[in-house]
PDB file of C-alpha atoms in Angstrom:
ATOM      1  CA  MET A  99      24.926  12.263  15.339  1.00 38.00           C
ATOM      2  CA  ARG A 100      24.280   8.538  15.472  1.00 39.00           C
ATOM      3  CA  GLY A 101      20.873   7.148  16.263  1.00 42.00           C
ATOM      4  CA  VAL A 102      20.249   5.173  19.414  1.00 37.00           C
ATOM      5  CA  THR A 103      19.768   1.441  18.802  1.00 36.00           C
ATOM      6  CA  ASP A 104      17.402  -0.516  21.029  1.00 44.00           C
ATOM      7  CA  SER A 105      17.883  -4.014  22.411  1.00 39.00           C
ATOM      8  CA  GLU A 106      16.536  -5.616  19.226  1.00 41.00           C
ATOM      9  CA  GLY A 107      19.035  -3.822  17.040  1.00 47.00           C
ATOM     10  CA  VAL A 108      16.570  -1.272  15.650  1.00 42.00           C
ATOM     11  CA  ASP A 109      17.837   2.262  15.176  1.00 47.00           C
ATOM     12  CA  SER A 110      15.353   4.242  17.255  1.00 44.00           C
ATOM     13  CA  THR A 111      16.223   7.480  15.470  1.00 46.00           C
ATOM     14  CA  SER A 112      15.374   5.895  12.118  1.00 47.00           C
ATOM     15  CA  ALA A 113      12.227   4.396  13.613  1.00 47.00           C
ATOM     16  CA  GLY A 114      11.286   7.825  14.934  1.00 51.00           C
ATOM     17  CA  ARG A 115      11.814   9.348  11.529  1.00 59.00           C
ATOM     18  CA  ARG A 116       9.628   6.718   9.921  1.00 65.00           C
ATOM     19  CA  THR A 117       6.921   7.377  12.470  1.00 81.00           C
ATOM     20  CA  GLN A 118       7.137  11.104  11.836  1.00 81.00           C
ATOM     21  CA  ALA A 119       6.924  10.504   8.096  1.00 82.00           C
ATOM     22  CA  GLN A 120       3.884   8.328   8.625  1.00 88.00           C
ATOM     23  CA  ARG A 121       2.247  11.015  10.736  1.00 87.00           C
ATOM     24  CA  ARG A 122       2.945  13.618   8.074  1.00 89.00           C
ATOM     25  CA  ALA A 123       1.506  11.381   5.370  1.00 91.00           C
ATOM     26  CA  GLU A 124      -1.591  10.752   7.482  1.00 93.00           C
ATOM     27  CA  THR A 125      -2.113  14.475   8.085  1.00 94.00           C
ATOM     28  CA  ARG A 126      -1.629  15.219   4.409  1.00 94.00           C
ATOM     29  CA  ALA A 127      -4.177  12.551   3.475  1.00 94.00           C
ATOM     30  CA  LYS A 128      -6.694  13.947   5.972  1.00 95.00           C
ATOM     31  CA  LEU A 129      -6.330  17.417   4.478  1.00 96.00           C
ATOM     32  CA  ILE A 130      -6.809  16.110   0.944  1.00 97.00           C
ATOM     33  CA  ASP A 131      -9.909  14.133   1.942  1.00 97.00           C
ATOM     34  CA  ALA A 132     -11.277  17.173   3.768  1.00 97.00           C
ATOM     35  CA  ALA A 133     -10.651  19.436   0.776  1.00 97.00           C
ATOM     36  CA  ILE A 134     -12.576  17.070  -1.488  1.00 97.00           C
ATOM     37  CA  ALA A 135     -15.422  16.799   1.030  1.00 97.00           C
ATOM     38  CA  SER A 136     -15.639  20.578   1.430  1.00 97.00           C
ATOM     39  CA  VAL A 137     -15.709  21.325  -2.297  1.00 97.00           C
ATOM     40  CA  LEU A 138     -18.391  18.683  -2.795  1.00 95.00           C
ATOM     41  CA  GLU A 139     -20.469  20.128   0.036  1.00 96.00           C
ATOM     42  CA  VAL A 140     -20.147  23.903  -0.366  1.00 96.00           C
ATOM     43  CA  GLY A 141     -18.115  24.453  -3.548  1.00 95.00           C
ATOM     44  CA  TYR A 142     -14.661  25.910  -4.085  1.00 96.00           C
ATOM     45  CA  SER A 143     -15.539  29.538  -3.392  1.00 94.00           C
ATOM     46  CA  LYS A 144     -16.959  28.814   0.069  1.00 96.00           C
ATOM     47  CA  THR A 145     -14.210  26.376   0.928  1.00 97.00           C
ATOM     48  CA  THR A 146     -11.578  27.925   3.186  1.00 95.00           C
ATOM     49  CA  VAL A 147      -8.373  26.687   4.767  1.00 94.00           C
ATOM     50  CA  ARG A 148     -10.071  26.976   8.158  1.00 95.00           C
ATOM     51  CA  ARG A 149     -13.012  24.859   7.027  1.00 96.00           C
ATOM     52  CA  ILE A 150     -10.737  22.206   5.555  1.00 96.00           C
ATOM     53  CA  SER A 151      -8.623  22.209   8.703  1.00 96.00           C
ATOM     54  CA  ASP A 152     -11.681  21.790  10.911  1.00 96.00           C
ATOM     55  CA  LEU A 153     -12.960  18.891   8.815  1.00 96.00           C
ATOM     56  CA  ALA A 154      -9.539  17.243   8.916  1.00 96.00           C
ATOM     57  CA  GLY A 155      -9.012  17.869  12.626  1.00 95.00           C
ATOM     58  CA  VAL A 156      -5.827  19.801  11.893  1.00 94.00           C
ATOM     59  CA  SER A 157      -4.895  23.307  13.022  1.00 93.00           C
ATOM     60  CA  SER A 158      -4.918  26.040  10.381  1.00 87.00           C
ATOM     61  CA  GLY A 159      -1.222  26.583  11.008  1.00 89.00           C
ATOM     62  CA  GLY A 160      -0.573  22.887  10.569  1.00 88.00           C
ATOM     63  CA  SER A 161      -2.461  22.766   7.285  1.00 91.00           C
ATOM     64  CA  ARG A 162      -0.583  25.793   5.948  1.00 89.00           C
ATOM     65  CA  HIS A 163       2.662  23.993   6.743  1.00 90.00           C
ATOM     66  CA  PHE A 164       1.689  21.428   4.102  1.00 92.00           C
ATOM     67  CA  PHE A 165      -0.234  23.709   1.742  1.00 93.00           C
ATOM     68  CA  PRO A 166       0.424  27.475   1.994  1.00 93.00           C
ATOM     69  CA  ARG A 167      -2.766  28.388   0.107  1.00 95.00           C
ATOM     70  CA  LYS A 168      -6.165  26.866  -0.495  1.00 96.00           C
ATOM     71  CA  ILE A 169      -5.479  26.542  -4.201  1.00 96.00           C
ATOM     72  CA  ASP A 170      -2.349  24.468  -3.508  1.00 96.00           C
ATOM     73  CA  LEU A 171      -4.342  22.010  -1.431  1.00 95.00           C
ATOM     74  CA  VAL A 172      -7.222  21.765  -3.874  1.00 96.00           C
ATOM     75  CA  VAL A 173      -4.942  21.176  -6.864  1.00 96.00           C
ATOM     76  CA  GLU A 174      -3.117  18.458  -4.927  1.00 95.00           C
ATOM     77  CA  ALA A 175      -6.502  16.923  -4.111  1.00 96.00           C
ATOM     78  CA  LEU A 176      -7.427  16.959  -7.803  1.00 95.00           C
ATOM     79  CA  GLU A 177      -4.184  15.215  -8.740  1.00 93.00           C
ATOM     80  CA  TYR A 178      -4.851  12.634  -6.027  1.00 93.00           C
ATOM     81  CA  SER A 179      -8.394  12.066  -7.299  1.00 93.00           C
ATOM     82  CA  ILE A 180      -7.090  11.544 -10.834  1.00 92.00           C
ATOM     83  CA  ARG A 181      -4.619   8.916  -9.648  1.00 90.00           C
ATOM     84  CA  GLN A 182      -7.381   7.136  -7.749  1.00 91.00           C
ATOM     85  CA  ARG A 183      -9.796   7.224 -10.680  1.00 90.00           C
ATOM     86  CA  THR A 184      -7.231   6.046 -13.215  1.00 90.00           C
ATOM     87  CA  ALA A 185      -6.078   3.190 -10.988  1.00 89.00           C
ATOM     88  CA  ALA A 186      -9.652   2.038 -10.365  1.00 89.00           C
ATOM     89  CA  VAL A 187     -10.414   1.898 -14.094  1.00 89.00           C
ATOM     90  CA  ARG A 188      -7.165   0.127 -14.979  1.00 87.00           C
ATOM     91  CA  GLU A 189      -7.812  -2.537 -12.346  1.00 88.00           C
ATOM     92  CA  SER A 190     -11.109  -3.388 -14.031  1.00 88.00           C
ATOM     93  CA  LEU A 191      -9.706  -3.909 -17.532  1.00 84.00           C
ATOM     94  CA  ASP A 192      -8.601  -7.517 -17.005  1.00 81.00           C
ATOM     95  CA  VAL A 193     -12.135  -8.777 -16.367  1.00 86.00           C
ATOM     96  CA  LEU A 194     -13.831  -7.275 -19.421  1.00 88.00           C
ATOM     97  CA  PRO A 195     -15.780  -9.597 -21.758  1.00 89.00           C
ATOM     98  CA  ILE A 196     -13.983 -10.635 -24.934  1.00 84.00           C
ATOM     99  CA  THR A 197     -16.841 -10.468 -27.437  1.00 87.00           C
ATOM    100  CA  GLU A 198     -18.879  -7.543 -28.725  1.00 85.00           C
ATOM    101  CA  PRO A 199     -21.199  -5.866 -27.964  1.00 90.00           C
ATOM    102  CA  GLU A 200     -20.713  -7.095 -24.391  1.00 92.00           C
ATOM    103  CA  ARG A 201     -17.192  -5.681 -24.186  1.00 90.00           C
ATOM    104  CA  ALA A 202     -18.234  -2.229 -25.401  1.00 90.00           C
ATOM    105  CA  GLU A 203     -21.115  -2.241 -22.912  1.00 94.00           C
ATOM    106  CA  ALA A 204     -18.748  -3.144 -20.066  1.00 93.00           C
ATOM    107  CA  VAL A 205     -16.278  -0.419 -21.054  1.00 91.00           C
ATOM    108  CA  LEU A 206     -19.046   2.169 -21.148  1.00 93.00           C
ATOM    109  CA  ASP A 207     -20.211   0.954 -17.735  1.00 94.00           C
ATOM    110  CA  LEU A 208     -16.709   1.619 -16.394  1.00 92.00           C
ATOM    111  CA  VAL A 209     -16.764   5.148 -17.756  1.00 91.00           C
ATOM    112  CA  TRP A 210     -20.267   5.787 -16.407  1.00 93.00           C
ATOM    113  CA  LYS A 211     -19.261   4.492 -12.979  1.00 92.00           C
ATOM    114  CA  ASP A 212     -16.240   6.787 -12.942  1.00 91.00           C
ATOM    115  CA  TYR A 213     -18.109   9.851 -14.181  1.00 90.00           C
ATOM    116  CA  THR A 214     -20.854   9.410 -11.589  1.00 90.00           C
ATOM    117  CA  ASP A 215     -18.329   9.001  -8.762  1.00 92.00           C
ATOM    118  CA  PRO A 216     -17.934  11.860  -6.238  1.00 93.00           C
ATOM    119  CA  LEU A 217     -14.298  12.265  -7.292  1.00 92.00           C
ATOM    120  CA  PHE A 218     -15.428  13.209 -10.804  1.00 92.00           C
ATOM    121  CA  GLU A 219     -17.989  15.619  -9.372  1.00 91.00           C
ATOM    122  CA  PHE A 220     -15.188  17.178  -7.329  1.00 95.00           C
ATOM    123  CA  GLY A 221     -13.186  17.915 -10.467  1.00 93.00           C
ATOM    124  CA  LEU A 222     -16.284  19.113 -12.275  1.00 91.00           C
ATOM    125  CA  LYS A 223     -17.064  21.642  -9.555  1.00 93.00           C
ATOM    126  CA  LEU A 224     -13.526  22.971  -9.718  1.00 95.00           C
ATOM    127  CA  TRP A 225     -13.773  23.503 -13.465  1.00 93.00           C
ATOM    128  CA  VAL A 226     -17.083  25.320 -13.169  1.00 92.00           C
ATOM    129  CA  THR A 227     -15.419  27.735 -10.742  1.00 95.00           C
ATOM    130  CA  ALA A 228     -12.288  27.986 -12.897  1.00 95.00           C
ATOM    131  CA  ALA A 229     -14.312  29.522 -15.724  1.00 93.00           C
ATOM    132  CA  ASP A 230     -14.210  32.805 -13.761  1.00 94.00           C
ATOM    133  CA  ASP A 231     -10.926  32.238 -11.919  1.00 95.00           C
ATOM    134  CA  PRO A 232      -7.877  32.537 -14.233  1.00 96.00           C
ATOM    135  CA  GLU A 233      -5.387  31.359 -11.608  1.00 96.00           C
ATOM    136  CA  LEU A 234      -7.405  28.261 -10.752  1.00 96.00           C
ATOM    137  CA  ARG A 235      -7.895  27.508 -14.437  1.00 95.00           C
ATOM    138  CA  LYS A 236      -4.155  27.715 -15.085  1.00 96.00           C
ATOM    139  CA  ARG A 237      -3.392  25.433 -12.144  1.00 95.00           C
ATOM    140  CA  LEU A 238      -6.008  22.861 -13.180  1.00 95.00           C
ATOM    141  CA  LEU A 239      -4.945  22.558 -16.818  1.00 93.00           C
ATOM    142  CA  PRO A 240      -1.979  20.130 -16.458  1.00 92.00           C
ATOM    143  CA  ALA A 241      -3.916  17.649 -14.315  1.00 89.00           C
ATOM    144  CA  THR A 242      -6.998  17.904 -16.502  1.00 87.00           C
ATOM    145  CA  GLU A 243      -5.037  17.359 -19.706  1.00 88.00           C
ATOM    146  CA  LEU A 244      -3.488  14.283 -18.094  1.00 84.00           C
ATOM    147  CA  ILE A 245      -6.821  12.715 -17.165  1.00 84.00           C
ATOM    148  CA  VAL A 246      -8.351  13.450 -20.572  1.00 82.00           C
ATOM    149  CA  SER A 247      -5.439  11.876 -22.450  1.00 81.00           C
ATOM    150  CA  SER A 248      -5.182   8.954 -20.011  1.00 82.00           C
ATOM    151  CA  PHE A 249      -8.863   8.120 -20.203  1.00 80.00           C
ATOM    152  CA  GLY A 250      -8.888   8.428 -23.973  1.00 77.00           C
ATOM    153  CA  GLU A 251      -5.984   5.981 -24.180  1.00 80.00           C
ATOM    154  CA  ILE A 252      -7.524   3.586 -21.653  1.00 83.00           C
ATOM    155  CA  PHE A 253     -10.892   3.746 -23.394  1.00 79.00           C
ATOM    156  CA  VAL A 254      -9.510   2.844 -26.821  1.00 77.00           C
ATOM    157  CA  LYS A 255      -7.288   0.095 -25.387  1.00 78.00           C
ATOM    158  CA  ALA A 256     -10.165  -1.338 -23.370  1.00 84.00           C
ATOM    159  CA  LEU A 257     -12.406  -1.609 -26.409  1.00 82.00           C
ATOM    160  CA  GLY A 258     -10.086  -4.200 -27.931  1.00 76.00           C
ATOM    161  CA  GLU A 259      -8.537  -4.699 -31.359  1.00 73.00           C
ATOM    162  CA  GLN A 260     -11.795  -5.542 -33.104  1.00 70.00           C
ATOM    163  CA  THR A 261     -13.486  -2.315 -32.100  1.00 74.00           C
ATOM    164  CA  VAL A 262     -10.368  -0.185 -32.535  1.00 73.00           C
ATOM    165  CA  ALA A 263     -10.372  -1.270 -36.188  1.00 77.00           C
ATOM    166  CA  VAL A 264     -13.775   0.394 -36.705  1.00 79.00           C
ATOM    167  CA  GLU A 265     -13.644   3.383 -39.043  1.00 84.00           C
ATOM    168  CA  ASN A 266     -13.172   6.730 -37.261  1.00 85.00           C
ATOM    169  CA  ILE A 267     -12.964   5.014 -33.864  1.00 82.00           C
ATOM    170  CA  ALA A 268     -10.991   7.911 -32.339  1.00 82.00           C
ATOM    171  CA  LEU A 269     -13.775  10.329 -33.244  1.00 88.00           C
ATOM    172  CA  ARG A 270     -16.430   7.887 -32.062  1.00 88.00           C
ATOM    173  CA  THR A 271     -14.774   7.338 -28.685  1.00 86.00           C
ATOM    174  CA  SER A 272     -14.355  11.083 -28.233  1.00 86.00           C
ATOM    175  CA  LEU A 273     -18.044  11.614 -28.966  1.00 91.00           C
ATOM    176  CA  ALA A 274     -19.027   8.848 -26.537  1.00 91.00           C
ATOM    177  CA  LEU A 275     -16.886  10.231 -23.709  1.00 88.00           C
ATOM    178  CA  ASN A 276     -18.105  13.774 -24.298  1.00 91.00           C
ATOM    179  CA  ALA A 277     -21.705  12.570 -24.383  1.00 93.00           C
ATOM    180  CA  ILE A 278     -21.337  10.873 -20.996  1.00 92.00           C
ATOM    181  CA  ARG A 279     -19.625  13.929 -19.519  1.00 89.00           C
ATOM    182  CA  GLY A 280     -22.409  16.139 -20.842  1.00 90.00           C
ATOM    183  CA  ILE A 281     -25.108  13.913 -19.370  1.00 89.00           C
ATOM    184  CA  VAL A 282     -23.394  13.879 -15.980  1.00 87.00           C
ATOM    185  CA  PHE A 283     -22.993  17.657 -16.101  1.00 85.00           C
ATOM    186  CA  ALA A 284     -26.679  18.082 -16.916  1.00 83.00           C
ATOM    187  CA  ARG A 285     -27.689  15.813 -14.055  1.00 80.00           C
ATOM    188  CA  ALA A 286     -25.537  17.783 -11.640  1.00 74.00           C
ATOM    189  CA  PHE A 287     -26.357  21.346 -12.633  1.00 74.00           C
ATOM    190  CA  GLU A 288     -29.531  21.598 -14.709  1.00 70.00           C
ATOM    191  CA  PRO A 289     -32.765  21.414 -12.651  1.00 58.00           C
ATOM    192  CA  ARG A 290     -34.834  20.183 -15.589  1.00 58.00           C
ATOM    193  CA  GLN A 291     -32.610  17.116 -15.747  1.00 53.00           C
ATOM    194  CA  LEU A 292     -33.079  16.137 -12.112  1.00 53.00           C
ATOM    195  CA  HIS A 293     -35.577  13.467 -13.128  1.00 55.00           C
ATOM    196  CA  MET A 294     -32.738  11.520 -14.770  1.00 57.00           C
ATOM    197  CA  THR A 295     -31.476   8.615 -12.697  1.00 56.00           C
ATOM    198  CA  GLY A 296     -29.136   5.687 -13.080  1.00 58.00           C
ATOM    199  CA  ASN A 297     -32.108   3.794 -14.520  1.00 75.00           C
ATOM    200  CA  ASP A 298     -31.691   5.813 -17.719  1.00 86.00           C
ATOM    201  CA  TRP A 299     -28.185   4.512 -18.247  1.00 91.00           C
ATOM    202  CA  PRO A 300     -28.984   1.198 -20.043  1.00 93.00           C
ATOM    203  CA  ALA A 301     -30.881   3.059 -22.773  1.00 93.00           C
ATOM    204  CA  ILE A 302     -28.127   5.661 -23.087  1.00 93.00           C
ATOM    205  CA  ARG A 303     -25.492   2.925 -23.199  1.00 95.00           C
ATOM    206  CA  ALA A 304     -27.330   1.115 -25.998  1.00 95.00           C
ATOM    207  CA  GLU A 305     -27.188   4.241 -28.145  1.00 95.00           C
ATOM    208  CA  LEU A 306     -23.490   4.737 -27.419  1.00 95.00           C
ATOM    209  CA  VAL A 307     -22.719   1.116 -28.312  1.00 93.00           C
ATOM    210  CA  GLN A 308     -24.332   1.737 -31.688  1.00 92.00           C
ATOM    211  CA  LEU A 309     -22.185   4.835 -32.091  1.00 91.00           C
ATOM    212  CA  LEU A 310     -19.031   2.826 -31.394  1.00 89.00           C
ATOM    213  CA  LEU A 311     -19.758  -0.337 -33.369  1.00 87.00           C
ATOM    214  CA  ARG A 312     -22.045   0.442 -36.293  1.00 80.00           C
TER     215      ARG A 312
END
């Protein structure tokens, strides 16, 4: 069946399809944002399809049309968050200082900014739950392996040729990234670490720069 063309020569059927596609994309985005917000607020276990739907302003039936199960929606949200995080870091690479130690400091600042972002906390909360949820763990592995390898590659590339030539730089960068992840984890989940704030970061960064460059 041919589409109806309006007076300006636009195929109204095609236009309608585009509009429908846009509406679907908007609904999908609302569900993903709501899933992230719910996990951040109450955790994965207490997050339900109904709760996500209510936050997104979408019916439960409508949400299940896009994502049959909660785990499908949450995994999609994790993949979305990884794309957002990776893009944000890559966009910042062109404005890094050229000389050391300023460049290493700026790269570490990028990592710290990413790891203290709510999107990182979202992924972190999922992995804490996945420790006791084999299905969730299995579903999270591909996306998590992607972000770990991507960030490792970006981190080494961002440091520049001079720093990459440092002995054992792969091991050093791995230690630095794991140290930052551990600090963020401690801040999020260990009560005795609640006194730590962003004001501690310059001192931590100075130690990590020494690890990378000495």
